[in-house]
Short mmCIF file of C-alpha atoms and ligand atoms in Angstrom, two decimals:
data_model
loop_
_atom_site.label_atom_id
_atom_site.label_comp_id
_atom_site.label_asym_id
_atom_site.label_seq_id
_atom_site.Cartn_x
_atom_site.Cartn_y
_atom_site.Cartn_z
CA UNK A 298 197.00 -36.84 -64.54
CA UNK A 299 196.17 -38.58 -62.02
CA UNK A 300 198.57 -36.45 -59.49
CA UNK A 301 197.42 -36.68 -55.71
CA UNK A 302 199.32 -33.70 -54.80
CA UNK A 303 199.55 -33.39 -50.59
CA UNK A 304 196.35 -35.51 -50.62
CA UNK A 305 196.23 -38.21 -47.50
CA UNK A 306 194.79 -41.55 -48.14
CA UNK A 307 194.04 -44.08 -45.46
CA UNK A 308 193.91 -47.81 -47.02
CA UNK A 309 192.25 -51.36 -45.54
CA UNK A 310 193.93 -54.43 -46.28
CA UNK A 311 196.72 -52.96 -47.48
CA UNK A 312 200.21 -54.61 -46.64
CA UNK A 313 199.98 -56.84 -49.18
CA UNK A 314 198.30 -57.29 -53.24
CA UNK A 315 196.01 -54.72 -54.60
CA UNK A 316 195.78 -52.48 -51.69
CA UNK A 317 199.98 -52.53 -50.76
CA UNK A 318 200.37 -51.00 -54.87
CA UNK A 319 197.59 -48.87 -54.53
CA UNK A 320 200.09 -47.38 -51.32
CA UNK A 321 202.74 -47.50 -53.47
CA UNK A 322 201.08 -45.44 -56.28
CA UNK A 323 199.68 -42.90 -54.49
CA UNK A 324 202.79 -41.88 -52.90
CA UNK A 325 204.51 -41.87 -56.23
CA UNK A 326 200.97 -39.61 -57.60
CA UNK A 327 202.05 -37.57 -54.25
CA UNK A 328 199.97 -38.64 -51.08
CA UNK A 329 200.86 -39.78 -47.65
CA UNK A 330 199.14 -43.10 -47.25
CA UNK A 331 198.33 -45.24 -43.67
CA UNK A 332 197.74 -48.65 -44.03
CA UNK A 333 195.41 -50.31 -42.26
CA UNK A 334 195.68 -54.24 -41.57
CA UNK A 335 195.26 -56.92 -39.10
CA UNK A 336 198.39 -58.43 -40.82
CA UNK A 337 200.85 -56.44 -38.49
CA UNK A 338 204.42 -57.51 -39.09
CA UNK A 339 203.38 -57.21 -43.13
CA UNK A 340 202.09 -53.97 -42.61
CA UNK A 341 204.94 -52.75 -40.81
CA UNK A 342 207.25 -54.05 -43.79
CA UNK A 343 205.23 -52.56 -46.76
CA UNK A 344 205.44 -49.13 -44.45
CA UNK A 345 209.39 -49.37 -44.51
CA UNK A 346 209.67 -50.72 -48.35
CA UNK A 347 207.16 -47.04 -48.76
CA UNK A 348 209.70 -45.40 -46.60
CA UNK A 349 212.89 -46.46 -47.98
CA UNK A 350 211.73 -45.47 -51.79
CA UNK A 351 211.03 -41.58 -49.87
CA UNK A 352 207.18 -41.82 -48.78
CA UNK A 353 205.44 -40.84 -45.86
CA UNK A 354 203.43 -43.52 -44.56
CA UNK A 355 202.04 -45.30 -41.59
CA UNK A 356 201.00 -48.64 -40.27
CA UNK A 357 197.71 -48.90 -38.70
CA UNK A 358 195.93 -52.16 -36.97
CA UNK A 359 192.76 -52.20 -38.66
CA UNK A 360 190.33 -54.89 -38.02
CA UNK A 361 187.81 -53.43 -40.27
CA UNK A 362 184.91 -55.44 -39.14
CA UNK A 363 185.77 -53.98 -35.03
CA UNK A 364 184.40 -50.07 -34.76
CA UNK A 365 186.96 -49.47 -31.93
CA UNK A 366 189.57 -50.27 -34.28
CA UNK A 367 188.25 -47.78 -36.94
CA UNK A 368 188.43 -44.85 -34.44
CA UNK A 369 191.69 -45.89 -33.34
CA UNK A 370 193.45 -45.83 -37.29
CA UNK A 371 190.99 -42.52 -37.90
CA UNK A 372 193.13 -41.02 -35.50
CA UNK A 373 196.25 -42.40 -36.06
CA UNK A 374 196.07 -40.99 -39.42
CA UNK A 375 194.85 -37.58 -38.53
CA UNK A 376 196.84 -37.24 -35.64
CA UNK A 377 200.07 -37.62 -37.91
CA UNK A 378 198.48 -36.31 -41.37
CA UNK A 379 196.15 -33.86 -40.16
CA UNK A 380 193.08 -35.15 -42.41
CA UNK A 381 192.05 -37.37 -44.47
CA UNK A 382 191.00 -37.22 -48.24
CA UNK A 383 190.41 -40.94 -49.61
CA UNK A 384 189.53 -43.72 -47.98
CA UNK A 385 190.18 -47.01 -50.34
CA UNK A 386 187.75 -50.23 -48.90
CA UNK A 387 189.78 -52.69 -49.68
CA UNK A 388 189.51 -55.00 -46.97
CA UNK A 389 188.36 -58.48 -48.52
CA UNK A 390 188.61 -62.38 -48.08
CA UNK A 391 187.53 -64.63 -50.29
CA UNK A 392 185.70 -68.17 -49.09
CA UNK A 393 185.92 -70.26 -52.27
CA UNK A 394 182.95 -72.41 -51.20
CA UNK A 395 179.58 -73.76 -52.75
CA UNK A 396 176.04 -72.77 -51.35
CA UNK A 397 176.17 -76.77 -50.10
CA UNK A 398 180.23 -76.61 -48.00
CA UNK A 399 179.14 -72.97 -46.46
CA UNK A 400 178.33 -72.90 -42.98
CA UNK A 401 176.98 -70.09 -41.22
CA UNK A 402 180.10 -69.37 -39.72
CA UNK A 403 181.77 -69.31 -42.59
CA UNK A 404 179.02 -66.65 -43.94
CA UNK A 405 179.26 -64.52 -40.84
CA UNK A 406 183.38 -64.23 -41.53
CA UNK A 407 182.84 -63.16 -44.85
CA UNK A 408 179.74 -60.67 -44.18
CA UNK A 409 182.05 -59.14 -41.62
CA UNK A 410 185.14 -57.98 -43.71
CA UNK A 411 183.15 -57.61 -46.96
CA UNK A 412 179.99 -55.92 -45.89
CA UNK A 413 180.46 -55.42 -42.23
CA UNK A 414 183.87 -53.36 -42.88
CA UNK A 415 182.68 -51.26 -45.94
CA UNK A 416 180.37 -50.23 -43.63
CA UNK A 417 182.09 -49.49 -41.17
CA UNK A 418 184.54 -47.95 -42.90
CA UNK A 419 182.01 -45.03 -45.04
CA UNK A 420 180.16 -44.05 -41.34
CA UNK A 421 183.27 -43.93 -39.11
CA UNK A 422 185.29 -41.87 -41.71
CA UNK A 423 182.64 -39.37 -42.60
CA UNK A 424 183.44 -36.73 -40.50
CA UNK A 425 186.68 -36.48 -41.45
CA UNK A 426 186.11 -36.76 -45.42
CA UNK A 427 183.69 -33.81 -44.76
CA UNK A 428 186.01 -32.10 -43.02
CA UNK A 429 188.87 -31.78 -45.72
CA UNK A 430 186.09 -32.08 -48.78
CA UNK A 431 185.24 -28.28 -47.78
CA UNK A 432 188.99 -27.60 -48.49
CA UNK A 433 189.60 -29.31 -52.13
CA UNK A 434 188.37 -28.30 -55.02
CA UNK A 435 186.42 -31.85 -56.28
CA UNK A 436 185.66 -32.86 -52.14
CA UNK A 437 187.38 -36.64 -50.99
CA UNK A 438 186.89 -39.64 -51.95
CA UNK A 439 185.88 -42.99 -50.78
CA UNK A 440 186.78 -45.96 -53.63
CA UNK A 441 185.09 -49.73 -52.62
CA UNK A 442 187.05 -52.75 -54.00
CA UNK A 443 184.22 -54.67 -55.58
CA UNK A 444 185.04 -57.16 -58.17
CA UNK A 445 183.53 -58.81 -61.10
CA UNK A 446 181.83 -60.83 -58.77
CA UNK A 447 179.82 -57.86 -57.57
CA UNK A 448 178.76 -57.82 -61.56
CA UNK A 449 178.10 -60.87 -63.13
CA UNK A 450 177.34 -63.95 -60.93
CA UNK A 451 179.72 -66.68 -59.79
CA UNK A 452 179.11 -70.52 -60.08
CA UNK A 453 182.43 -71.03 -57.52
CA UNK A 454 181.72 -68.69 -54.90
CA UNK A 455 178.03 -67.65 -54.67
CA UNK A 456 178.77 -66.01 -51.19
CA UNK A 457 181.70 -64.22 -52.08
CA UNK A 458 179.36 -62.76 -55.34
CA UNK A 459 176.53 -62.37 -52.64
CA UNK A 460 178.62 -59.60 -50.46
CA UNK A 461 180.08 -57.76 -53.77
CA UNK A 462 177.13 -57.58 -55.11
CA UNK A 463 176.43 -55.60 -51.77
CA UNK A 464 179.22 -53.54 -52.46
CA UNK A 465 178.32 -52.61 -55.69
CA UNK A 466 175.16 -51.09 -54.26
CA UNK A 467 175.88 -49.84 -51.29
CA UNK A 468 178.62 -47.75 -53.14
CA UNK A 469 175.99 -46.01 -55.27
CA UNK A 470 173.41 -45.58 -52.10
CA UNK A 471 176.27 -44.25 -50.82
CA UNK A 472 177.02 -41.49 -53.22
CA UNK A 473 173.72 -41.09 -53.80
CA UNK A 474 173.41 -40.25 -50.10
CA UNK A 475 176.17 -37.91 -49.91
CA UNK A 476 175.57 -36.28 -52.91
CA UNK A 477 171.80 -35.21 -51.31
CA UNK A 478 173.29 -34.00 -48.41
CA UNK A 479 175.43 -32.11 -49.85
CA UNK A 480 178.94 -33.92 -48.63
CA UNK A 481 180.96 -32.97 -51.97
CA UNK A 482 181.39 -36.76 -51.28
CA UNK A 483 182.49 -38.86 -54.39
CA UNK A 484 182.03 -42.83 -53.60
CA UNK A 485 182.92 -44.87 -56.72
CA UNK A 486 183.81 -48.90 -56.73
CA UNK A 487 186.65 -50.84 -58.86
CA UNK A 488 185.34 -53.98 -59.90
CA UNK A 489 188.68 -56.27 -60.76
CA UNK A 490 188.76 -59.59 -62.46
CA UNK A 491 191.04 -62.27 -61.18
CA UNK A 492 194.75 -60.76 -60.29
CA UNK A 493 197.77 -61.94 -59.49
CA UNK A 494 197.34 -62.04 -55.22
CA UNK A 495 197.24 -64.03 -52.41
CA UNK A 496 193.58 -63.85 -53.38
CA UNK A 497 193.90 -64.87 -57.18
CA UNK A 498 195.91 -68.15 -56.17
CA UNK A 499 192.57 -68.92 -53.33
CA UNK A 500 190.12 -68.28 -56.51
CA UNK A 501 192.76 -70.56 -58.50
CA UNK A 502 192.64 -73.09 -56.08
CA UNK A 503 188.85 -72.94 -56.03
CA UNK A 504 189.12 -73.15 -59.50
CA UNK A 505 191.41 -76.60 -59.66
CA UNK A 506 189.15 -78.13 -57.20
CA UNK A 507 185.96 -77.90 -59.33
CA UNK A 508 187.75 -79.07 -62.14
CA UNK A 509 189.08 -82.46 -60.01
CA UNK A 510 192.10 -81.41 -59.69
CA UNK A 511 195.39 -79.73 -57.44
CA UNK A 512 196.89 -78.66 -60.64
CA UNK A 513 197.13 -75.23 -60.54
CA UNK A 514 198.61 -74.87 -64.40
CA UNK A 515 195.28 -76.30 -64.84
CA UNK A 516 193.19 -74.31 -63.22
CA UNK A 517 195.21 -71.20 -65.24
CA UNK A 518 195.14 -72.43 -68.71
CA UNK A 519 191.17 -72.62 -68.24
CA UNK A 520 191.01 -69.08 -66.57
CA UNK A 521 193.29 -67.84 -69.72
CA UNK A 522 191.76 -69.88 -72.11
CA UNK A 523 188.37 -67.35 -70.98
CA UNK A 524 190.25 -64.04 -70.79
CA UNK A 525 190.08 -61.49 -74.24
CA UNK A 526 192.91 -60.56 -73.04
CA UNK A 527 194.82 -62.97 -72.54
CA UNK A 528 196.30 -62.51 -69.02
CA UNK A 529 195.20 -62.55 -65.37
CA UNK A 530 195.57 -59.15 -63.89
CA UNK A 531 198.67 -57.46 -61.99
CA UNK A 532 197.92 -55.54 -58.88
CA UNK A 533 199.66 -52.89 -60.53
CA UNK A 534 196.55 -52.82 -63.02
CA UNK A 535 194.07 -52.55 -60.55
CA UNK A 536 195.88 -49.90 -58.22
CA UNK A 537 196.18 -47.76 -61.31
CA UNK A 538 192.03 -47.57 -61.91
CA UNK A 539 191.74 -46.72 -57.78
CA UNK A 540 194.39 -43.94 -58.13
CA UNK A 541 192.51 -42.35 -60.97
CA UNK A 542 189.47 -43.20 -58.94
CA UNK A 543 191.02 -40.83 -55.78
CA UNK A 544 192.48 -37.85 -58.29
CA UNK A 545 190.63 -34.78 -59.79
CA UNK A 546 190.38 -36.79 -62.89
CA UNK A 547 187.60 -38.11 -61.98
CA UNK A 548 185.89 -35.24 -60.50
CA UNK A 549 182.59 -35.79 -62.31
CA UNK A 550 182.13 -39.34 -61.65
CA UNK A 551 180.28 -40.57 -58.45
CA UNK A 552 178.22 -44.08 -57.87
CA UNK A 553 180.03 -45.20 -60.88
CA UNK A 554 182.05 -48.86 -61.19
CA UNK A 555 185.21 -48.72 -63.04
CA UNK A 556 185.37 -52.13 -64.77
CA UNK A 557 188.86 -53.53 -64.96
CA UNK A 558 188.74 -57.18 -65.95
CA UNK A 559 190.54 -58.36 -69.36
CA UNK A 560 187.04 -57.96 -70.60
CA UNK A 561 186.20 -60.97 -69.27
CA UNK A 562 182.41 -59.57 -67.97
CA UNK A 563 182.31 -58.10 -71.83
CA UNK A 564 181.24 -61.45 -73.06
N1 NAD B 1332 192.53 -60.54 -56.50
C1 NAD B 1332 191.44 -61.04 -57.20
O1 NAD B 1332 191.33 -62.02 -58.09
C2 NAD B 1332 190.48 -59.90 -56.67
C3 NAD B 1332 189.60 -59.63 -57.56
C4 NAD B 1332 188.40 -58.92 -57.78
C5 NAD B 1332 188.14 -58.38 -56.31
N2 NAD B 1332 189.44 -58.36 -55.29
C6 NAD B 1332 189.07 -57.89 -54.46
O2 NAD B 1332 190.45 -56.84 -54.25
C7 NAD B 1332 190.79 -56.81 -52.66
C8 NAD B 1332 191.93 -56.85 -52.23
O3 NAD B 1332 192.53 -58.04 -52.13
P1 NAD B 1332 193.96 -59.21 -52.95
O4 NAD B 1332 193.44 -59.80 -53.99
O5 NAD B 1332 194.46 -57.79 -52.53
O6 NAD B 1332 193.76 -59.67 -51.55
P2 NAD B 1332 195.00 -60.65 -50.43
O7 NAD B 1332 194.35 -61.13 -50.06
O8 NAD B 1332 195.97 -60.23 -51.03
O9 NAD B 1332 194.46 -59.12 -49.98
C9 NAD B 1332 193.63 -58.54 -48.70
C10 NAD B 1332 194.04 -57.64 -47.57
O10 NAD B 1332 192.97 -57.54 -46.92
C11 NAD B 1332 193.18 -58.06 -45.55
N3 NAD B 1332 192.28 -58.42 -44.62
C12 NAD B 1332 191.79 -59.75 -44.39
N4 NAD B 1332 190.50 -59.21 -43.42
C13 NAD B 1332 190.93 -58.23 -42.76
C14 NAD B 1332 189.97 -57.81 -41.84
N5 NAD B 1332 189.52 -57.95 -40.51
N6 NAD B 1332 190.65 -56.26 -41.35
C15 NAD B 1332 191.49 -56.10 -41.85
N7 NAD B 1332 192.21 -56.29 -43.25
C16 NAD B 1332 191.95 -56.92 -43.68
C17 NAD B 1332 194.55 -59.18 -45.79
O11 NAD B 1332 195.01 -59.71 -44.40
C18 NAD B 1332 194.97 -58.72 -46.70
O12 NAD B 1332 195.76 -58.03 -46.56
C19 NAD B 1332 189.91 -57.29 -51.82
O13 NAD B 1332 188.36 -56.55 -51.46
C20 NAD B 1332 189.23 -58.41 -52.88
O14 NAD B 1332 187.77 -59.24 -52.69
C21 NAD B 1332 190.39 -59.05 -55.31
#
C-alpha cells in the first residue's frame, strides 16, 4: 500500500516540518525526492539526514514566489532524476493577525507564498508532470497543502484562511482543467488541523495572544479541549495522508480534499 517505487517528487518548503517528514516517508515508500526551500542550511541538513538513511535526495534553493527559482529547481530535479512524477505544493506561511492589524504588505507577502507559489508550481511543473504521466499507469500527481482554515472560517487569522480557501478551490479547478485537457494529472488537497511544527507553534502563540496571555500551555489546553481526538496532529499524521494521495492507491481521486484534523471540522 502507498508505494512510490521509482517515482520522483519535488516538495516545496520541505526543509522542515510537514514537508521534511513527507520527504522522509516518500523515500521509505521508494521515491527519490527534491527539497526546495528558502532555508538553505536547514534544507541541506534535511537532505544529509535522508541520504544517511539510504535515500536519494537533493536540495534546491526555491523561493516559490519567484518564477526563475521554479525553473532552476525543475531543471535540477530533471537533470538529476530524469523526470518529475509528484509535485507537493507545501510551502506556506502563517500570519496570525486580525484584519485590523494586518497591513497591505502583510497581505501581499502571504499571497506571494500561499497563492502565487501554488499557481507557479502547478504551471511550471506542468510540462514535466505531463511527460511522466504518459509513462505511468495512473498518471502524475499534484498535492496542495490547504488547511482546515481553507474549509471553515478562522476567527484568528482571516487572511490566512482566505489564501487557504483559494488553495482548496484552485485544487478542484486545476483537477478539472487538467482532466478536460486529457493530461492525466490528479490534483488533490490535504487539510491539516493544528499540527506540531514551527507553524503550529505560531498558531498557539496567536491563540495565547487572543486569550490575553503569553502562556502557550493555556492556549494548548484550549485547543485540545476542542479536539475530538484529544491531541494535536504530528507531521507524520499529515505526511502519511500526502503519501497516500501521491500513490496509485489514490488513483480514483482528483479534485478532492483529504481532511486530517483530529475531528475539529466535524463539529
Ligand atoms: N502546522 C500546522 O498547524 C498547519 C495546519 C494546516 C496547514 N498547514 C500547512 O502545511 C504546510 C507546511 O507547514 P508546516 O506546519 O510544516 O510549517 P513550517 O513553518 O514548519 O514549514 C513551512 C516551510 O515553508 C518554507 N517557506 C516559507 N516561505 C517560502 C518560500 N517563499 N519559498 C519556499 N519555501 C518557503 C519555510 O522555510 C518552511 O520550511 C503549509 O502550507 C501550512 O500552511 C500547517
